[in-house]
Short mmCIF file of C-alpha atoms and ligand atoms in Angstrom, two decimals:
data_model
loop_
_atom_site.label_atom_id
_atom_site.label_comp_id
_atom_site.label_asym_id
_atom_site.label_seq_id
_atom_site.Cartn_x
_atom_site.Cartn_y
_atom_site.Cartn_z
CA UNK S 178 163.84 105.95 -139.56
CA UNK S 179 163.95 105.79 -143.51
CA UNK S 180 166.77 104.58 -145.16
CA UNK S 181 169.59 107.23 -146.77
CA UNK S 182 168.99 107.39 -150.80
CA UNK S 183 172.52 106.05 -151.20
CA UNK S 184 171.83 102.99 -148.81
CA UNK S 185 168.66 102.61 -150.24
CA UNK S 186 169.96 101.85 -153.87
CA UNK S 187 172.85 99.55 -152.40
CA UNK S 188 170.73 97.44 -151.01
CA UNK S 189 167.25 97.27 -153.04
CA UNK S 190 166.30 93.97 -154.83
CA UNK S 191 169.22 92.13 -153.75
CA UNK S 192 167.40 88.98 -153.08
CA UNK S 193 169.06 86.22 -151.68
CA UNK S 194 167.80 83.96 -153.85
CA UNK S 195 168.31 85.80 -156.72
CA UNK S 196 171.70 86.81 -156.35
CA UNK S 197 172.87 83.44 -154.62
CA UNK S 198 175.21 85.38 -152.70
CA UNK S 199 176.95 87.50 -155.80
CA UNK S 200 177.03 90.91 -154.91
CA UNK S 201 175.60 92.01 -158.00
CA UNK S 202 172.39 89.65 -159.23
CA UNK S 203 173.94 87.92 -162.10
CA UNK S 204 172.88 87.47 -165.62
CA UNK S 205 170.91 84.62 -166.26
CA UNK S 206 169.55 84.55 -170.04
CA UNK S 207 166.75 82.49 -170.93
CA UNK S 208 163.65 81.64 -172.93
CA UNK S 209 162.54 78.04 -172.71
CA UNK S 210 162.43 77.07 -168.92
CA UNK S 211 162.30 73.15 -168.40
CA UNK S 212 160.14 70.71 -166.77
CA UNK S 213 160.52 67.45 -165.92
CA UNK S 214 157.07 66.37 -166.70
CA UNK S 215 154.13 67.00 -168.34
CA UNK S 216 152.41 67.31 -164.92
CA UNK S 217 154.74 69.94 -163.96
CA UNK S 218 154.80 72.03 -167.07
CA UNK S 219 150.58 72.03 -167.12
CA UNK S 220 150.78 73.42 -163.37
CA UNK S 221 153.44 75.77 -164.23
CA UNK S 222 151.20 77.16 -166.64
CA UNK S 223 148.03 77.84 -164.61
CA UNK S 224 150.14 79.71 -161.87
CA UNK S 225 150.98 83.43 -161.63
CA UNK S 226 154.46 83.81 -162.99
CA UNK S 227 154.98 86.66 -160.93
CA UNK S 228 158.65 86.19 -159.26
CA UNK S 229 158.74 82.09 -160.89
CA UNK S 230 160.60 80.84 -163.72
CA UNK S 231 157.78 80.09 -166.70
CA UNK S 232 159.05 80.98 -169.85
CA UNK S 233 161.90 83.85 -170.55
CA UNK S 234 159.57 86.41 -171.95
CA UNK S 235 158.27 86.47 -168.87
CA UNK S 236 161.87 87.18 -166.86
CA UNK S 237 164.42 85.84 -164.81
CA UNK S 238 165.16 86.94 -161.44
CA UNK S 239 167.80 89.33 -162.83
CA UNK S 240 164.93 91.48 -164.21
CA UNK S 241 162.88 90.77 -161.08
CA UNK S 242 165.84 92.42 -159.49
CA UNK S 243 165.58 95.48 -161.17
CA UNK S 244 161.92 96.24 -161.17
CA UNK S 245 161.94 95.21 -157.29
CA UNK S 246 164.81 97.61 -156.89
CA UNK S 247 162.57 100.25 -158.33
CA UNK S 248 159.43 99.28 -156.52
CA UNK S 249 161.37 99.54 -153.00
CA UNK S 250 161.92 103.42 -154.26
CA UNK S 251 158.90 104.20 -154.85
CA UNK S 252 156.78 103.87 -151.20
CA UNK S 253 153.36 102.52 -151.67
CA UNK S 254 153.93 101.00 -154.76
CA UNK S 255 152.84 97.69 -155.89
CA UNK S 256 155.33 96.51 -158.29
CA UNK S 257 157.18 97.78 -161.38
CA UNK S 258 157.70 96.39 -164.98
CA UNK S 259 160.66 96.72 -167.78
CA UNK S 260 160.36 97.76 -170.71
CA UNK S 261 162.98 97.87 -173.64
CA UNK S 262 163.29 101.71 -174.06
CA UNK S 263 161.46 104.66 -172.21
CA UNK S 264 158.93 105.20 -174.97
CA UNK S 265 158.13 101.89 -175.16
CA UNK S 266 157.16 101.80 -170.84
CA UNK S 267 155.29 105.36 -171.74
CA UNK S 268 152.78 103.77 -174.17
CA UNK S 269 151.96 100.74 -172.09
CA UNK S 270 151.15 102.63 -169.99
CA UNK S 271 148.83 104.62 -171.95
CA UNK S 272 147.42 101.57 -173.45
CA UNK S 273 146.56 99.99 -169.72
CA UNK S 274 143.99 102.43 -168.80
CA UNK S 275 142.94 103.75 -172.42
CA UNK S 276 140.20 102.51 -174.66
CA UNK S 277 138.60 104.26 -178.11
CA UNK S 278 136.05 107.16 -176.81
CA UNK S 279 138.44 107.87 -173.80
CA UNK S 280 140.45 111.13 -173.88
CA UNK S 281 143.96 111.74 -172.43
CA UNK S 282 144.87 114.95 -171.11
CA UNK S 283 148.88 115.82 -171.63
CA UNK S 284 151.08 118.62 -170.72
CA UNK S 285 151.76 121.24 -173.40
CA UNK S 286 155.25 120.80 -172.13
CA UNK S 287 155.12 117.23 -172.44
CA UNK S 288 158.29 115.22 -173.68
CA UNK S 289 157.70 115.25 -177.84
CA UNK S 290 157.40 111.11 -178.65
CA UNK S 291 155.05 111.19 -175.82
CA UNK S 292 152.79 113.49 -177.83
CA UNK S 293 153.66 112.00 -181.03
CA UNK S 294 152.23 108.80 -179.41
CA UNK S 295 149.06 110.39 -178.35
CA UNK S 296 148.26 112.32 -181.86
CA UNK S 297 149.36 109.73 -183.95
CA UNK S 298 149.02 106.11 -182.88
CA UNK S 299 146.52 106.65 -179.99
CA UNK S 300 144.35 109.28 -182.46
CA UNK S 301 143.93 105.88 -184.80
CA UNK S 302 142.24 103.64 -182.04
CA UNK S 303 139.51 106.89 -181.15
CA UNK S 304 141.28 108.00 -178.55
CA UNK S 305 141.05 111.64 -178.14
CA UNK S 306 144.28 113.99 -176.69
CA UNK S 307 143.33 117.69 -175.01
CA UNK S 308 146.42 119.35 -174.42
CA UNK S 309 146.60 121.33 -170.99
CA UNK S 310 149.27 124.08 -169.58
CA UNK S 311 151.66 122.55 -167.47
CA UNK S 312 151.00 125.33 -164.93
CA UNK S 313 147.09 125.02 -164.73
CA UNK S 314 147.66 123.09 -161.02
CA UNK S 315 144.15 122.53 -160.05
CA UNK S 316 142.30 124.17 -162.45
CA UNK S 317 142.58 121.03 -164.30
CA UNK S 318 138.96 120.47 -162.51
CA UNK S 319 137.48 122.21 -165.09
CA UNK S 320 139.30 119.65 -167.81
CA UNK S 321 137.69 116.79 -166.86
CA UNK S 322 134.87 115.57 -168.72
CA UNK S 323 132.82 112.51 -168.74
CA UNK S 324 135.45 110.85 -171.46
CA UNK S 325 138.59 111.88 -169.40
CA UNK S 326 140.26 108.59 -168.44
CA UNK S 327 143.74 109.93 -168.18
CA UNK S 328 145.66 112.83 -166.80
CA UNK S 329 149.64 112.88 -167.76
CA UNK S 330 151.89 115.09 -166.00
CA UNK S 331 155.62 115.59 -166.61
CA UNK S 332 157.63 117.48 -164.20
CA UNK S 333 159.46 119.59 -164.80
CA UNK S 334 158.34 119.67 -168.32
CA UNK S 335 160.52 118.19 -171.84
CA UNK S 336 162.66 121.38 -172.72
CA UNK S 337 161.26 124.25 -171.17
CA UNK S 338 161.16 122.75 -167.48
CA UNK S 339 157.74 124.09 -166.11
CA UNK S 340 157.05 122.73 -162.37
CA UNK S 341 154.08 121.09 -162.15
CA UNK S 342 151.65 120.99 -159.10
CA UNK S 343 151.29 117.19 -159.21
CA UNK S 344 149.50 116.71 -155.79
CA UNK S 345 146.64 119.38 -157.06
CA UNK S 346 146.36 117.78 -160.52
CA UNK S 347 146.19 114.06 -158.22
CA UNK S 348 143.13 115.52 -156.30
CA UNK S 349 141.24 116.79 -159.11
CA UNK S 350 141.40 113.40 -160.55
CA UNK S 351 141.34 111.19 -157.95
CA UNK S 352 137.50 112.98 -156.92
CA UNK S 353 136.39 111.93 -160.48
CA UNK S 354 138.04 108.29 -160.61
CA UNK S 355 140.64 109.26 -163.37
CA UNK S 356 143.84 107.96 -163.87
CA UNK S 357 147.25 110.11 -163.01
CA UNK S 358 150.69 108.89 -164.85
CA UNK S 359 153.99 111.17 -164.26
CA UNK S 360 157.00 110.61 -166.79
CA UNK S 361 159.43 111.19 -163.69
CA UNK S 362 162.36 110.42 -165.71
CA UNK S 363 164.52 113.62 -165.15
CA UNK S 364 163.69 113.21 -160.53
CA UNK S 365 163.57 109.65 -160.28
CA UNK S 366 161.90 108.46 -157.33
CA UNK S 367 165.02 109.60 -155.16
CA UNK S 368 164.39 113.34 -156.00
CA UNK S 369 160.76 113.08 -156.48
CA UNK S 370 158.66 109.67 -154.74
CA UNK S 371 155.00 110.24 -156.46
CA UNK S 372 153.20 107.01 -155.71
CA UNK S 373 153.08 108.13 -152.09
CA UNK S 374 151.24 111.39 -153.71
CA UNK S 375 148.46 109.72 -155.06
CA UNK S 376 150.18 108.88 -158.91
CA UNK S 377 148.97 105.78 -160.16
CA UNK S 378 151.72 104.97 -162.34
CA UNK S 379 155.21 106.29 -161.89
CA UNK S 380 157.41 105.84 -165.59
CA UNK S 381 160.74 106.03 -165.93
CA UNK S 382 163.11 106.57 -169.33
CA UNK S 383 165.75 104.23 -167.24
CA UNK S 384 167.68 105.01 -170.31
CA UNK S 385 168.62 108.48 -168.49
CA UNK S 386 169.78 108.45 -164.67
CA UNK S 387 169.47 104.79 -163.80
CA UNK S 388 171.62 103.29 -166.47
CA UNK S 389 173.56 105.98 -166.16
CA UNK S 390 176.42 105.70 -169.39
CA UNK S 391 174.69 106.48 -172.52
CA UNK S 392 174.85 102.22 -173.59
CA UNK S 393 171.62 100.69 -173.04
CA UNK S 394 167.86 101.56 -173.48
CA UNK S 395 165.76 100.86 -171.18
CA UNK S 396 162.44 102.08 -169.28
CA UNK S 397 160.75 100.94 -166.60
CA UNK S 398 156.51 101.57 -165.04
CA UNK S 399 155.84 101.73 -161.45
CA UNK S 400 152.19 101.19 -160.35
CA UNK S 401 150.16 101.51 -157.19
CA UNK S 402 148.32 98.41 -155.95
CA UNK S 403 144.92 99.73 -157.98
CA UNK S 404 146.80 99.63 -161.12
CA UNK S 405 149.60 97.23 -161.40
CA UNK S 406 146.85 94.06 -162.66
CA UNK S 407 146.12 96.45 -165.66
CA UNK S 408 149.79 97.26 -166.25
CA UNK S 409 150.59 94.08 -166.27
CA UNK S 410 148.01 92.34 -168.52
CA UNK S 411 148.60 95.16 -170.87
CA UNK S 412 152.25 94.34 -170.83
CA UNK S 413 152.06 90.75 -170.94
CA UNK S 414 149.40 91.06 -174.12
CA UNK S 415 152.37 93.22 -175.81
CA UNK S 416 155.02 91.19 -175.93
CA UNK S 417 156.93 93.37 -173.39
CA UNK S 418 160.10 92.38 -172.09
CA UNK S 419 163.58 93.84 -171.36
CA UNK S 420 166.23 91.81 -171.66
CA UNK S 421 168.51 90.35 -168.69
CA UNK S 422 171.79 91.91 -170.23
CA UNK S 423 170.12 95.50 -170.39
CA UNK S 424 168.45 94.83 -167.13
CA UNK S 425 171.94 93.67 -165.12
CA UNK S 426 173.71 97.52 -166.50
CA UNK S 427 170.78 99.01 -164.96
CA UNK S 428 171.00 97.89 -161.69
CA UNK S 429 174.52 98.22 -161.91
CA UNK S 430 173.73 101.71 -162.79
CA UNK S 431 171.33 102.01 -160.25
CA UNK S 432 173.64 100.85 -157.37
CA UNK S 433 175.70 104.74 -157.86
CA UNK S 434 172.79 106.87 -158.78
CA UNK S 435 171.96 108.62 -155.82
CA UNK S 436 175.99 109.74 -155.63
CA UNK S 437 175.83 110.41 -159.35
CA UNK S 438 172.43 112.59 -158.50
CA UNK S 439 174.06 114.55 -155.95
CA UNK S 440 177.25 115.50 -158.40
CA UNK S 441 174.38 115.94 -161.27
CA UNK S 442 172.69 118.16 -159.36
CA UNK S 443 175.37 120.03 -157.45
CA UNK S 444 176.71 120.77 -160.92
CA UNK S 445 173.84 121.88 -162.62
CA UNK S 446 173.16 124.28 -160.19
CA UNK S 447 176.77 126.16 -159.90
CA UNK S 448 176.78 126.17 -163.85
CA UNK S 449 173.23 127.28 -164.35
CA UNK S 450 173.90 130.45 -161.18
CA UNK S 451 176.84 131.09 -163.61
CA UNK S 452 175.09 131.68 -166.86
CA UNK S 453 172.25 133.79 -164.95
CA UNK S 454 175.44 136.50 -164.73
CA UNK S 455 176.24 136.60 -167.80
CA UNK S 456 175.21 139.59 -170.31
CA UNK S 457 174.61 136.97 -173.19
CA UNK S 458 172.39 134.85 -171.42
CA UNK S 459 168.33 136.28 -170.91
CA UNK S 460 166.74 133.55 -168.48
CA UNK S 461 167.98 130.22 -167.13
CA UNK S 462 165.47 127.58 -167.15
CA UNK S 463 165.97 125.58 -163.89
CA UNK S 464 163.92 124.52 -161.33
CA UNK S 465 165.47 125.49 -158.69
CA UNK S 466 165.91 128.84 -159.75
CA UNK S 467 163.30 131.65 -158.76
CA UNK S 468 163.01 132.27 -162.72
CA UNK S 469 161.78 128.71 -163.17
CA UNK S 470 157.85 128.58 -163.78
CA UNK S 471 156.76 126.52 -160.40
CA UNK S 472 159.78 127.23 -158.93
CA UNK S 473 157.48 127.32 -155.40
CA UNK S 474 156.09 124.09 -156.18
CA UNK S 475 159.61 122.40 -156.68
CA UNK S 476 160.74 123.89 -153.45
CA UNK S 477 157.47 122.22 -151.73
CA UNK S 478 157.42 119.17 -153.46
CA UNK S 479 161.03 118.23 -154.56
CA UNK S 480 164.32 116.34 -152.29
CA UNK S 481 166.80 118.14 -155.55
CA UNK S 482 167.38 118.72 -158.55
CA UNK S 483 168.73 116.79 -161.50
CA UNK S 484 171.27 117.77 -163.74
CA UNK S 485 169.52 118.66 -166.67
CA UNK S 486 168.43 122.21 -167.50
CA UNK S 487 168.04 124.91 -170.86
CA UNK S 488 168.98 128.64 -171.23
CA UNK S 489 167.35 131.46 -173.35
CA UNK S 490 170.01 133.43 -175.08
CA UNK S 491 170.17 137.03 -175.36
CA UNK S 492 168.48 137.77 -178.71
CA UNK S 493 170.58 135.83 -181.36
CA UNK S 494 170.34 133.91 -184.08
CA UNK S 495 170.23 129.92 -184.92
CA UNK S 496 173.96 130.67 -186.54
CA UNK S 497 174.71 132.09 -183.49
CA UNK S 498 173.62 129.33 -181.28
CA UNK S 499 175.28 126.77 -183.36
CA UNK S 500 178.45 128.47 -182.80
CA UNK S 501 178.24 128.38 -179.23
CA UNK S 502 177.56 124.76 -179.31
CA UNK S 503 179.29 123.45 -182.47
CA UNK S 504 182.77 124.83 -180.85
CA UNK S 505 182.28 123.01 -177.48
CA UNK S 506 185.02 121.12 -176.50
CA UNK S 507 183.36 118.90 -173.25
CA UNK S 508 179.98 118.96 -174.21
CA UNK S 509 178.77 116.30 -176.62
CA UNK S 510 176.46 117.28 -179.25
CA UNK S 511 173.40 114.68 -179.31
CA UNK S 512 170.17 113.42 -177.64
CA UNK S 513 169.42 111.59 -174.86
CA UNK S 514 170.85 112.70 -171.33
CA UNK S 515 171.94 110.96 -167.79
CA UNK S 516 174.86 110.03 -168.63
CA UNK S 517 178.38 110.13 -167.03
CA UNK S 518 179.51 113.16 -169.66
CA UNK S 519 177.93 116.47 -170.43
CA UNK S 520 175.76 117.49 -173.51
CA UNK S 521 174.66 119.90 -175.29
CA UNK S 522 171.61 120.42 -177.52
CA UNK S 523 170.06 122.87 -179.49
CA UNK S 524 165.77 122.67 -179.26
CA UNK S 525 163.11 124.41 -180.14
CA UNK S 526 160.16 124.43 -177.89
CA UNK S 527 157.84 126.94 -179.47
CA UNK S 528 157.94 124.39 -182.57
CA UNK S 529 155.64 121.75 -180.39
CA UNK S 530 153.76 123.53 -178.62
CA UNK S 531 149.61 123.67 -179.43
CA UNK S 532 147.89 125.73 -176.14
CA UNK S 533 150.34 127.45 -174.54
CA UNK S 534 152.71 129.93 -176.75
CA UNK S 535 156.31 130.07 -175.85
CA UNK S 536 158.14 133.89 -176.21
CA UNK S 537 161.63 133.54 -175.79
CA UNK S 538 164.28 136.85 -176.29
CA UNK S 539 166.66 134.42 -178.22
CA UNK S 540 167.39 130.58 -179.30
CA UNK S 541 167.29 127.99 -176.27
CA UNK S 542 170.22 125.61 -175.45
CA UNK S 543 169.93 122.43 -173.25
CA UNK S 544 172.53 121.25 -171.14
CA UNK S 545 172.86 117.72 -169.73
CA UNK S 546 175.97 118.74 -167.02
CA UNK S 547 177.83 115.28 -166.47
CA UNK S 548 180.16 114.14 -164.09
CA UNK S 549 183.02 116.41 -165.36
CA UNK S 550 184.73 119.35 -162.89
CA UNK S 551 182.27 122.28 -162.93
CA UNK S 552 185.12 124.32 -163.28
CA UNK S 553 185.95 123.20 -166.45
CA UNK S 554 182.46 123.22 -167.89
CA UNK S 555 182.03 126.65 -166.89
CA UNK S 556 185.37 127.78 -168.79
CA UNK S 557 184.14 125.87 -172.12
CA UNK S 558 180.77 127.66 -171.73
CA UNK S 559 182.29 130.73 -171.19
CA UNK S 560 184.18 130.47 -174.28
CA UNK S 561 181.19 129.45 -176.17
CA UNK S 562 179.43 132.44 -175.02
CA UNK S 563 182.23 134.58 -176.47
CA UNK S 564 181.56 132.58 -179.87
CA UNK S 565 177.89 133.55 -179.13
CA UNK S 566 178.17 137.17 -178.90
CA UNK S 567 180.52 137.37 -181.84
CA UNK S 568 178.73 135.80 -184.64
CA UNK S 569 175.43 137.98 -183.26
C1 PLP J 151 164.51 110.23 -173.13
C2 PLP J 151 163.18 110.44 -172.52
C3 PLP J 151 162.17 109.50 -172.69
C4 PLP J 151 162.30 108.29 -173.58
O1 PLP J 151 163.23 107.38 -173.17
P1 PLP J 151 163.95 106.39 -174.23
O2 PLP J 151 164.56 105.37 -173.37
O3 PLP J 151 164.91 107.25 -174.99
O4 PLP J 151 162.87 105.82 -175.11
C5 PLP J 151 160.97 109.72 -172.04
N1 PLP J 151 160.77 110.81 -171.30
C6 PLP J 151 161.72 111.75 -171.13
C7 PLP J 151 161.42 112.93 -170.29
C8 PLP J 151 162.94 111.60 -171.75
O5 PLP J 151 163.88 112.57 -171.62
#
């Protein structure tokens, strides 16, 4: 039988001889490693350093912990690498499988530095970006040309939470040797386990739900056995490496996440049921709500939800929005998301958006519901939409 989600991040990459017996794998800092001898440090060097002490750029077993804890989520993967923010894991990524003349395909719905990334930095080296909609499932078939290299999925999408059908998109690509990468930062591999679906690399902003308190950066990529050489070369030739301080808060993060999940998601939902009642509120964009574009698919495909989610306002102005939000009293104003204590932000998807259009009836909110009492929440949002309605 397979392992609880809770027991499962207890236990995974605790190592023996990593954590010497210390319940949690300690810190150990490093860059120059020793040798006693010349001998010694010209074998060292001809060896894989995969899971050895070479030189601290390459890690110490308390970042082997963390991306082995990852790995052992993620069934059928080969082995995961750190990065020092999510952005920084979503272009290596990127740059382990592209090459000038290859084209990417990405989400229209598609987190915005990830498409900044594509348009801007990968645009310089001749690599081409054709944006798809998030809902096109298999269709993406017809996509697929002889310079397609790469197929990106997010799901549910930045902002705007579209469900994508990941194990249709997988099969398109898989029958014409492309690559598949998922930014599965807002399921994790608890809610959402895509290497056993056919992704070849699973990323992670571990910035979000694995760290877990808003006070590190961190991101992490997750590749099947076909891929992980690539990933790693690529990494290795980019300096790439998280530090062991940043890496020890996220598995200490990591060690609660599935409980956090659970309250996440359990939140998210009784707050988001409550704003579909209410007169000032026109859609509630959450994917495990019938409203929710691919709301079938996350049903299918999906153990829960997350606790991140946006609303459409009723008609409305900006004005109007920012009162709502700027008189919250629990909800933080600012980015990022995952954390132990709820947010709120105002965005903009139509903005970003290049081949899908986005019609909303009024200004969209995003809410990142924390770990506070839903009860509470629910009371501030209700007196925000009061603010709402009066400056409309
Ligand atoms: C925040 C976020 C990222 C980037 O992570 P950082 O650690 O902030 O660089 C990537 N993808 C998604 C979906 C995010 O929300």
């Amino acid at each position: 039988m397979s392992k609880g989600d809770g027991t499962k991040v207890v236990g995974a990459g605790r190592r023996a001889e990593w954590t010497q017996g210390i319940v949690s794998p300690p810190v150990w800092r490093a860059s120059t490693i020793l040798y006693d001898t010349v001998d010694e440090l010209r074998a060292a060097a001809g060896k894989d350093t995969h899971h050895r002490l070479f030189y601290g750029r390459r890690g110490t077993p308390t970042q082997w912990s963390l991306a082995e804890a990852l790995t052992e989520l993620e069934p059928g993967a080969e082995a995961t690498f750190l990065y020092p923010s999510g952005v920084a894991a979503i272009s290596a990524a990127l740059l382990s499988v592209l090459s000038p003349g290859d084209e990417l395909l990405l989400p229209d719905s598609v987190y915005d530095p990830t498409r900044s990334f594509a348009t801007g930095f990968l645009a310089r080296l001749g690599i081409t970006t054709r944006f798809y909609d998030p809902l096109i499932g298999g269709g993406i078939a017809d996509l697929i040309g002889e310079q397609t290299r790469a197929i990106f999925m997010e799901s549910p999408g930045s902002l705007t939470f579209e469900v994508q059908d990941v194990p249709a998109i997988v099969a398109a690509a898989k029958a014409r040797g492309v690559t598949t990468m998922i930014d599965n930062t807002w399921a994790t591999p608890l809610l959402f386990p895509v290497i056993e679906l056919g992704v070849d690399l699973s990323i992670l902003a571990c910035t979000k739900y694995v760290v877990g308190h808003s006070d590190v950066m961190l991101g992490s990529v997750t590749a099947a056995p076909s891929h992980w050489a690539k990933l790693r070369d690529t990494s290795f030739a980019l300096g790439q490496t998280a530090s062991p301080d940043d890496a020890w808060l996220g598995s200490r993060g990591l060690r609660t996440m599935a409980v956090r999940l659970k309250h996440h998601g359990a939140a998210a939902l009784e707050i988001a049921r409550w704003l579909e009642t209410r007169p000032e509120v026109a859609r509630v964009l959450h994917p495990a709500l019938p409203a929710c574009p691919g709301h079938d698919l996350f049903l299918r495909d999906f153990n829960g939800a997350a606790g991140l989610f946006s609303f459409v306002l009723n008609g409305g102005n900006d004005a109007a929005r920012a009162a709502l939000i700027d008189g919250l009293d629990l909800f933080g104003i600012g980015y990022s998301w995952g954390g132990f204590e709820s947010l709120a932000l105002p965005v903009d998807p139509g903005r970003i958006r290049s081949v899908t259009r986005w019609d909303a009836e009024g200004p969209v909110v995003r809410l990142q519901i924390g770990l506070e009492d839903p009860a509470d929440l629910i009371a501030d949002l209700a007196a925000g939409l009061d603010r709402f309605r009066a400056a409309s």
